[in-house]
Coordinates of C-alpha atoms in Angstrom, one line a residue:
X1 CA -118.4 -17.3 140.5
X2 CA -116.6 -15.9 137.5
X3 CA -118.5 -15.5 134.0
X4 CA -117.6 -18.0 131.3
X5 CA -114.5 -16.8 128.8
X6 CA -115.6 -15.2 125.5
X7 CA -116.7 -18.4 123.2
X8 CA -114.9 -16.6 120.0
X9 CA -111.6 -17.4 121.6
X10 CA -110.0 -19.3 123.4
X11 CA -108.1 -18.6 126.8
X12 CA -104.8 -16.7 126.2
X13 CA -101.3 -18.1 127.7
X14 CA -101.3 -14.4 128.3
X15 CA -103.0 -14.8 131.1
X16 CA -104.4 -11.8 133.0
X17 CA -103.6 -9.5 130.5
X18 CA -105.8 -11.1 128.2
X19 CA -109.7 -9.1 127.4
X20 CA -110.9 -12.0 126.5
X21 CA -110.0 -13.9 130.1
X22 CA -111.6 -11.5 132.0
X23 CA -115.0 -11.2 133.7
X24 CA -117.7 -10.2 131.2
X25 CA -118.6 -7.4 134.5
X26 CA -115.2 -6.5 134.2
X27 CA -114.6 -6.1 130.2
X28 CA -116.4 -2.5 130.3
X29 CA -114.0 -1.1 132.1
X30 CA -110.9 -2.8 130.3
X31 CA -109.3 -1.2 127.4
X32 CA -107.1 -3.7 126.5
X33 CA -103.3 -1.4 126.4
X34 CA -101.7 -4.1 128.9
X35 CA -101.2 -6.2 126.1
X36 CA -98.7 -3.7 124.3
X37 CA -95.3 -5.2 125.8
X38 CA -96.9 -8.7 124.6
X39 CA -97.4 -7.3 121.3
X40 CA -94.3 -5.6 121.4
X41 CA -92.3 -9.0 122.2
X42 CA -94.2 -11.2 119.3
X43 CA -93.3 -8.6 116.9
X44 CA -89.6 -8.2 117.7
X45 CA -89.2 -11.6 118.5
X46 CA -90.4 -12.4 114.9
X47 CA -88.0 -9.8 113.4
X48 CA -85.6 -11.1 114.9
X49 CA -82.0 -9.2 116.6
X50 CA -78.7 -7.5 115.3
X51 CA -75.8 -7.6 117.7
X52 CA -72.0 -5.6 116.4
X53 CA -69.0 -6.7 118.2
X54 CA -65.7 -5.5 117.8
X55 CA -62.7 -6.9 119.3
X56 CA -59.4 -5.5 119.4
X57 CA -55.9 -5.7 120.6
X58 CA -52.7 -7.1 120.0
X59 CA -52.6 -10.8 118.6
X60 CA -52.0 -13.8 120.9
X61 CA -54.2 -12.2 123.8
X62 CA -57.4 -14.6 123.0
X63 CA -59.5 -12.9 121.1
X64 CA -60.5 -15.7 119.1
X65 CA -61.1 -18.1 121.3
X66 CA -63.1 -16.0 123.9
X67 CA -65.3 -15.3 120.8
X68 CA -66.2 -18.7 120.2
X69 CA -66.7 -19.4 124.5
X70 CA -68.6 -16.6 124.7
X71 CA -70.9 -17.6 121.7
X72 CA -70.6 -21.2 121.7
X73 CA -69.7 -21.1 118.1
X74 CA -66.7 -21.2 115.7
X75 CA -66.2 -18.2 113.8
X76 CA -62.5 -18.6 112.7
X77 CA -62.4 -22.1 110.8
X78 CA -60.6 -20.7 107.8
X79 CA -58.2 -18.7 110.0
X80 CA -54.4 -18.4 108.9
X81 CA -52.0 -18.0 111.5
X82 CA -49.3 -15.4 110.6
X83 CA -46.0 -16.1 111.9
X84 CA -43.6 -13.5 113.3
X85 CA -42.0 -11.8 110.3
X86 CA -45.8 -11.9 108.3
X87 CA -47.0 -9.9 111.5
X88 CA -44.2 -7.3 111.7
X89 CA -44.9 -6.2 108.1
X90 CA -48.8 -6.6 108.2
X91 CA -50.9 -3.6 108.4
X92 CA -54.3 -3.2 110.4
X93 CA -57.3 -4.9 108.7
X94 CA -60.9 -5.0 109.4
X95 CA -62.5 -8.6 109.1
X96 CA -66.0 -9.6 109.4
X97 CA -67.5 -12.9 110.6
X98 CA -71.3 -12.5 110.6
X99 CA -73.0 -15.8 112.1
X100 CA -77.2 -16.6 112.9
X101 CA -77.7 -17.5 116.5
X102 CA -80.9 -18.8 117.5
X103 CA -82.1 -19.8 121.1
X104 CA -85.4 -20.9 122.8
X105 CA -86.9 -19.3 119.5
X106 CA -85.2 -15.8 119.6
X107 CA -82.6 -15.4 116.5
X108 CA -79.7 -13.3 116.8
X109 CA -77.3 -11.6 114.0
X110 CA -74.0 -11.6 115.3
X111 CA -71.4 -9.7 113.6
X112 CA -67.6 -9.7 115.1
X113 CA -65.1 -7.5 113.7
X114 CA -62.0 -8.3 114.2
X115 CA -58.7 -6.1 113.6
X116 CA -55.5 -8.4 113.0
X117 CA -52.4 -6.8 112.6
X118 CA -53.3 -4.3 115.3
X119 CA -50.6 -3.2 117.7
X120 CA -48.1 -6.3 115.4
X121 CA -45.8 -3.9 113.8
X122 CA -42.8 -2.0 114.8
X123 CA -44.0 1.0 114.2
X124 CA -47.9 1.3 115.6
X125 CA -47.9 5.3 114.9
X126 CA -51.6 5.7 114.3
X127 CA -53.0 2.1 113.6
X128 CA -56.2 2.8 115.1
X129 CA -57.2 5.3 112.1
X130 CA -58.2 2.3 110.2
X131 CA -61.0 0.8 112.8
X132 CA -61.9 4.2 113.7
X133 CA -62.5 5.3 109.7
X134 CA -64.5 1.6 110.1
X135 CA -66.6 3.1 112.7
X136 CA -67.4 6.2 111.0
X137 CA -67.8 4.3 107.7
X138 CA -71.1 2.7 109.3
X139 CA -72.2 5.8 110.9
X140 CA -72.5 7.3 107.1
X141 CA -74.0 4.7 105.5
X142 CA -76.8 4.3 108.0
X143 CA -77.1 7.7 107.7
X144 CA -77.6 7.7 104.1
X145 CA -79.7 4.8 104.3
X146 CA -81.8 6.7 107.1
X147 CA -82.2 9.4 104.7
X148 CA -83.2 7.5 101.7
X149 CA -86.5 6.1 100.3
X150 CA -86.2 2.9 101.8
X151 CA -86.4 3.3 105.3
X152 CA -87.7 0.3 106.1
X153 CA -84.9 -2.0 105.3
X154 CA -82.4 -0.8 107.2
X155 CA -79.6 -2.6 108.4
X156 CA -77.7 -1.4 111.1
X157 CA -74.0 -2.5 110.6
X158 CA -72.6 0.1 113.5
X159 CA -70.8 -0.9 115.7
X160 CA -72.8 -1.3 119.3
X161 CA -69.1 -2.6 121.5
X162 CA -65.9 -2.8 121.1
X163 CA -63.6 -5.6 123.8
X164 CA -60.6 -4.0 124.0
X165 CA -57.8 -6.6 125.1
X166 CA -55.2 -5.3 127.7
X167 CA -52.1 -7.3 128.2
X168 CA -51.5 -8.6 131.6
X169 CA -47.6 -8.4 131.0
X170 CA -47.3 -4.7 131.2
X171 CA -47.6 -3.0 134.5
X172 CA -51.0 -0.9 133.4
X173 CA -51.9 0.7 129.9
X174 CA -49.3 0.8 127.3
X175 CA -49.4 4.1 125.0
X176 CA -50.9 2.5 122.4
X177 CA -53.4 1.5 124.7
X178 CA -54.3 5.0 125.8
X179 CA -53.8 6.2 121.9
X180 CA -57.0 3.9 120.9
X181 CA -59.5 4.3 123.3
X182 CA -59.1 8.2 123.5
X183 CA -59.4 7.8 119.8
X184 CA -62.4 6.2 120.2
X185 CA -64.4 6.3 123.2
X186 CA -66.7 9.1 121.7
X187 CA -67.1 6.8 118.5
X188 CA -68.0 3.5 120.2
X189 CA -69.0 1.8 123.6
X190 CA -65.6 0.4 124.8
X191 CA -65.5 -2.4 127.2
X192 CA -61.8 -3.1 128.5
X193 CA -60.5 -6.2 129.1
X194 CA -57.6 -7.9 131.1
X195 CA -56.4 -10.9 129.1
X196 CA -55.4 -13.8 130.0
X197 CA -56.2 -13.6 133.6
X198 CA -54.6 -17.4 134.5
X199 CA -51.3 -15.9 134.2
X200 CA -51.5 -13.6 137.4
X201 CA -52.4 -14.9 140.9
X202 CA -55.5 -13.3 142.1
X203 CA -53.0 -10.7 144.1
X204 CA -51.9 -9.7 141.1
X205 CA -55.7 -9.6 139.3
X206 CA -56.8 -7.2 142.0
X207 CA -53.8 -4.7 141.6
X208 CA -53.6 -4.6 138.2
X209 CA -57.3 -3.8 138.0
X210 CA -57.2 -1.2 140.0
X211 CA -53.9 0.4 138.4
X212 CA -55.9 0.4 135.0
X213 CA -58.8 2.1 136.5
X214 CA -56.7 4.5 138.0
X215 CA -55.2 5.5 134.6
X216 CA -58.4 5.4 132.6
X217 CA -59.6 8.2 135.2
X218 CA -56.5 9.6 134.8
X219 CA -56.4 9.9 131.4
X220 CA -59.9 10.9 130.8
X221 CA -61.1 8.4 128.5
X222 CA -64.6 7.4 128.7
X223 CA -65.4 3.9 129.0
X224 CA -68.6 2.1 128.4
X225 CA -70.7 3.4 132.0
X226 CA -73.5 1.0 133.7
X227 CA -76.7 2.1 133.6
X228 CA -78.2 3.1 137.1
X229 CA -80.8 0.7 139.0
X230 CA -84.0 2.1 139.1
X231 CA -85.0 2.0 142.6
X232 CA -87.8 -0.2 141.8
X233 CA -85.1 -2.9 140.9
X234 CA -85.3 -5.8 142.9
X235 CA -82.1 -6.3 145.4
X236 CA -80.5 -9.2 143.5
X237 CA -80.3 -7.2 140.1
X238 CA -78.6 -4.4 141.6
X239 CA -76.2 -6.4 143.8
X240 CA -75.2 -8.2 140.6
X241 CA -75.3 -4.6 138.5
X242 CA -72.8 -3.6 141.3
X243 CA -70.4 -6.2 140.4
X244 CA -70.4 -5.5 137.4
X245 CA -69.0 -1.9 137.4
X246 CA -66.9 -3.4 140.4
X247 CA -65.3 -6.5 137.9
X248 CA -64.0 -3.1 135.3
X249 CA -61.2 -4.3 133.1
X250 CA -63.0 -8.2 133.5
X251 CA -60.2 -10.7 133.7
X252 CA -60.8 -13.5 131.3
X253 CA -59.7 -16.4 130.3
X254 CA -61.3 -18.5 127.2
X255 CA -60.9 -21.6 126.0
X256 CA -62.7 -24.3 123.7
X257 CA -61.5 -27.3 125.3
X258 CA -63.8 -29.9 127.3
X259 CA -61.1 -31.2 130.5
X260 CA -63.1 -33.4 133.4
X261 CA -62.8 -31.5 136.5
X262 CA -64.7 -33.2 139.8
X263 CA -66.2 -35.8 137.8
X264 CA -67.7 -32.8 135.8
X265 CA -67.1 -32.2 132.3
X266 CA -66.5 -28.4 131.8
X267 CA -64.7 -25.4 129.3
X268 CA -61.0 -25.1 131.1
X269 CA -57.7 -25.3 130.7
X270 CA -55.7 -28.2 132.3
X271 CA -52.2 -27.1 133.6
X272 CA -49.6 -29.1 135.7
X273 CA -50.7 -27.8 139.4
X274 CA -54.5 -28.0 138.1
X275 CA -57.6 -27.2 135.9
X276 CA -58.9 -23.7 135.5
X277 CA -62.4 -23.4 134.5
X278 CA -63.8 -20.8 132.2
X279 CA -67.1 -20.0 133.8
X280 CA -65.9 -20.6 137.2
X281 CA -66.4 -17.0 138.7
X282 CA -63.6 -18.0 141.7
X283 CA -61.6 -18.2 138.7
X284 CA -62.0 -15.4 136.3
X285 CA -64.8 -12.8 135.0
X286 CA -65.9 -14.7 132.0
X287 CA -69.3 -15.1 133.3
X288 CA -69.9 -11.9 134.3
X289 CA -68.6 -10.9 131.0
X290 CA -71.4 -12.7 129.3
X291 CA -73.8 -12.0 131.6
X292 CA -72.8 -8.2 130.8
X293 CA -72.9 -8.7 127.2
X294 CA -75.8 -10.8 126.3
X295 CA -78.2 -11.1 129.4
X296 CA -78.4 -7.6 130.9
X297 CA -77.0 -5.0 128.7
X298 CA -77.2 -5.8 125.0
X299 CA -80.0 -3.5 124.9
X300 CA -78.3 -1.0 126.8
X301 CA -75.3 -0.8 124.1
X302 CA -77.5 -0.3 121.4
X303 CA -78.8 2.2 123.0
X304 CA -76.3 4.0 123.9
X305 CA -74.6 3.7 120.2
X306 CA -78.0 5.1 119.0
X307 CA -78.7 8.1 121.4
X308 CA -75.3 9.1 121.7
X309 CA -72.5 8.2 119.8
X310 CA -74.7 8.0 115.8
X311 CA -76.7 11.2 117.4
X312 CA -73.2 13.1 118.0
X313 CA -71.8 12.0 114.1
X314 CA -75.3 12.9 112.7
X315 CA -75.7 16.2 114.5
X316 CA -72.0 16.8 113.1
X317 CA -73.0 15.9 109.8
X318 CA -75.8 18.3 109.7
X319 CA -74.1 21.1 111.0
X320 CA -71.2 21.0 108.6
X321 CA -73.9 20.5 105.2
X322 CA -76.0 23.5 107.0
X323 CA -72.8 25.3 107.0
X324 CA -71.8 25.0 103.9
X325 CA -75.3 25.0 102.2
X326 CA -75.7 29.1 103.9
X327 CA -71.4 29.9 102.7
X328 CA -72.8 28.9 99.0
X329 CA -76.3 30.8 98.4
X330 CA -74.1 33.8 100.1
X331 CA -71.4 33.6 97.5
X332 CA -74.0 32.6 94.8
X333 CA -76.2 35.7 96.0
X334 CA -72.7 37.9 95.8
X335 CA -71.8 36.7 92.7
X336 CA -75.2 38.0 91.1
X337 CA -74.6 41.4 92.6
X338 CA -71.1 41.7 91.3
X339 CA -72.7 40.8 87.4
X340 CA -69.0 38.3 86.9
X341 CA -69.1 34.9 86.5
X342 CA -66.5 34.5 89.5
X343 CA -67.3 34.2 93.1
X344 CA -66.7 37.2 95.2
X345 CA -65.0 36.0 98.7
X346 CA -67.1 36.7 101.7
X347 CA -65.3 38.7 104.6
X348 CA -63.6 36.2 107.1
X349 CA -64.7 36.5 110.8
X350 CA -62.1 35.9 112.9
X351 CA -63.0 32.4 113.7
X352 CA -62.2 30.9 110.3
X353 CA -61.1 27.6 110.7
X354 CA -57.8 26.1 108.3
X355 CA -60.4 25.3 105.6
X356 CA -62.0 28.3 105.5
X357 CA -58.7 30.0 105.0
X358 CA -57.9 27.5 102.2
X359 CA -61.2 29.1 100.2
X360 CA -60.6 32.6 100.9
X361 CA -56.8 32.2 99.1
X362 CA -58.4 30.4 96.8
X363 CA -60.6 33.3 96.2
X364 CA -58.2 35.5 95.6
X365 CA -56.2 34.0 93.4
X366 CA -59.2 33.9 91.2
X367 CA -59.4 37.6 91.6
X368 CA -55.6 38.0 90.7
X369 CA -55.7 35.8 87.4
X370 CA -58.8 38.1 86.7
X371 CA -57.2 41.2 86.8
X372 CA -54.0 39.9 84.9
X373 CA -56.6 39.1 81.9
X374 CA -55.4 35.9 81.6
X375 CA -57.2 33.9 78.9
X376 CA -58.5 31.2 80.6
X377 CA -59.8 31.5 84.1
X378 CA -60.7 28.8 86.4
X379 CA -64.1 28.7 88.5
X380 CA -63.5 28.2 92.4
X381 CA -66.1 26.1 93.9
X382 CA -66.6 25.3 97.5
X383 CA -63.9 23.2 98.9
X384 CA -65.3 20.3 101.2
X385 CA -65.5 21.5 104.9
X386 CA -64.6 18.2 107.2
X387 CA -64.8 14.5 105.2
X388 CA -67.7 13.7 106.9
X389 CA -70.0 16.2 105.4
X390 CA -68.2 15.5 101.7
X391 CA -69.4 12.1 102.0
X392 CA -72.7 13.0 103.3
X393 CA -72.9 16.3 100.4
X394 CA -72.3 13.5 97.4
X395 CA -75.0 11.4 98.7
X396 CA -77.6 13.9 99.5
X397 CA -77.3 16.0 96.2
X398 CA -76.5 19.9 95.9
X399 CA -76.2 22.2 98.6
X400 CA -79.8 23.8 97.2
X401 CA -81.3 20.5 97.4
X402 CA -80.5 19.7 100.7
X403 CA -81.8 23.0 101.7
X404 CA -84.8 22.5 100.0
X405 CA -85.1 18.9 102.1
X406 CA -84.6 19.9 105.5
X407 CA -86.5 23.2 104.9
X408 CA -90.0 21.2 104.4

């Protein structure tokens, strides 16, 4: 016969992980660390989630509306439609549509970013330097805000996904297409995607699937990978992991619309010959999309964005500032030696990069106007070594200051 629970409290919908459910015989020899992933859950739970997606491709592919399917919500009310001459002119724009999910008691901040105007213009010579200066805009500010005072109010704007919509008129990946997500696979996880998969038959699904996953290997750009089952998984998880990395680009379809099918009411699209259903996975991958995306690897992408794309921009960060703090005290320590006002130029090793070469002429055009006698002589700082660690020197303060930061 068990011993009665402890009278200070009463029984846990914890269950057996509860101390105070247990035997009093038993409660010696229970510590009471079982309860951590409980404790762990209330807490985050309470704080609640952040969740960055960022869609891109050309417009008229469905980005908008498989948004609002996948989210059950409408993030594009005030939404002006361009018409064709407004789009051939327009350049690439980042938008924002931040919305508060909340379901079964677990609340989600969902940002989308969108980028009209992408892929629109005649001329499309570059237009992913805008979302990828986005990308890297986020990285620095959560970089200065993870270096400042107030740590514990951080939020995380980067970018954890990014749909990229392929059209299924081509015959594979346009240029364009290969131009962005080489741009941008180190920066962010990509997830491609075959739009609107009701035009094709399913022949023509299958082939143009694997003719985009052909060129992606072929062209070495690094898509967003699954993480391996642990062997531990149970079967059903990994067969459904493994069709997963098997649906790569998913072929979607999206739509808003309620349409009767079979005496059911469901999200399709009603066409002459019949009605094609949205989360009908004979139909198209939009399931296994939001399965993906919200059920079984949310976590994973945030992870992933934190380990190893904002590690590699914050290592890069680093390195350049440590750099350019160890250039300075040597031309500050040479500049002593010499007795002059004027820094002396440190001897190039034959790695010197374009910027470094850009100082040392500096340098010496100093030390010409010097020995002309010139009347007014100009002081040649530093020039900024790579944007990223400008940005990240103006923040942090002097070069000394830094040092004297990371040196405690």
């Amino acid at each position: 016969m068990q011993s009665p629970l402890s009278p200070t409290r009463p029984k846990s919908p914890w269950g057996r992980f509860d101390p105070y459910d247990f035997p009093e015989d038993q409660d010696k020899e229970y510590v009471g660390f079982a309860t951590l992933p409980n404790q762990v859950h209330r807490k985050s739970v309470k704080k609640g989630f952040d969740f960055t997606l960022m869609v891109a491709g050309e417009s008229g592919l469905g980005k908008s509306t498989l948004v609002n399917s996948l989210f059950l919500t409408d993030l594009y009310k005030d939404r002006k439609l361009l018409n064709a001459e407004e789009r051939i002119t327009q350049t690439v724009e980042i938008t924002k549509h931040t919305v508060d999910i909340e379901e079964k008691g677990v609340k989600l901040k969902l940002t989308i970013v969108d980028t009209p105007g992408f892929g629109d213009a005649v001329n499309n010579t570059e237009c992913w330097k805008s979302v990828a200066d986005y990308i890297d805009q986020q990285f620095e500010q959560y970089f200065r805000d993870e270096s400042g005072l107030n740590r514990k109010n951080i939020q995380d704007n980067r970018v954890h996904c990014c749909l990229y919509f392929i059209s299924p008129f081509g015959h594979g990946l346009r240029p364009l297409d290969v131009e962005f997500m080489k741009a941008l696979h180190e920066k962010v996880n990509i997830v491609p995607i075959l739009a609107k998969a009701d035009t094709l038959t399913p022949t023509e699904v299958k082939k143009k699937k694997f003719k985009i996953r052909e060129e992606i290997q072929q062209y070495g750009i690094k898509i967003y990978q699954f993480p391996d089952c642990d062997s531990d998984e149970d079967e059903d998880f990994k067969q459904q992991d493994q069709e997963l990395k098997d649906s790569i680009p998913f072929a979607v379809i999206g739509s808003n619309t309620v349409v009767e099918a079979k005496g059911k009411r469901v999200r399709g699209r009603l066409y002459p010959w019949g009605i094609v259903e949205v989360e009908n996975s004979a139909h198209c991958d939009f399931v296994k999309l939001r399965n993906m995306l919200v059920r079984t690897h949310m976590q994973d992408l945030k992870d992933v964005t934190r380990e190893t794309h904002y590690e590699n921009y914050r290592a890069h960060c680093i390195q350049s500032m440590t750099r350019m703090v160890v250039k300075e005290r040597n031309r500050n320590k040479l500049t002593r030696e010499s007795g002059t006002d004027f820094p002396i130029p440190v001897i190039p090793s034959t790695t010197d990069t374009e910027t470094e070469k850009l100082i040392r002429e500096k340098d010496e055009e100093v030390q010409r106007r010097q020995s002309e006698h010139e009347p007014e002589q100009e002081h040649i700082g530093l020039q900024s070594e790579g944007k990223a660690a400008n940005k990240c020197l103006a923040y942090m303060g002097t070069p000394s200051r830094l040092l004297e930061k990371h040196s405690r």
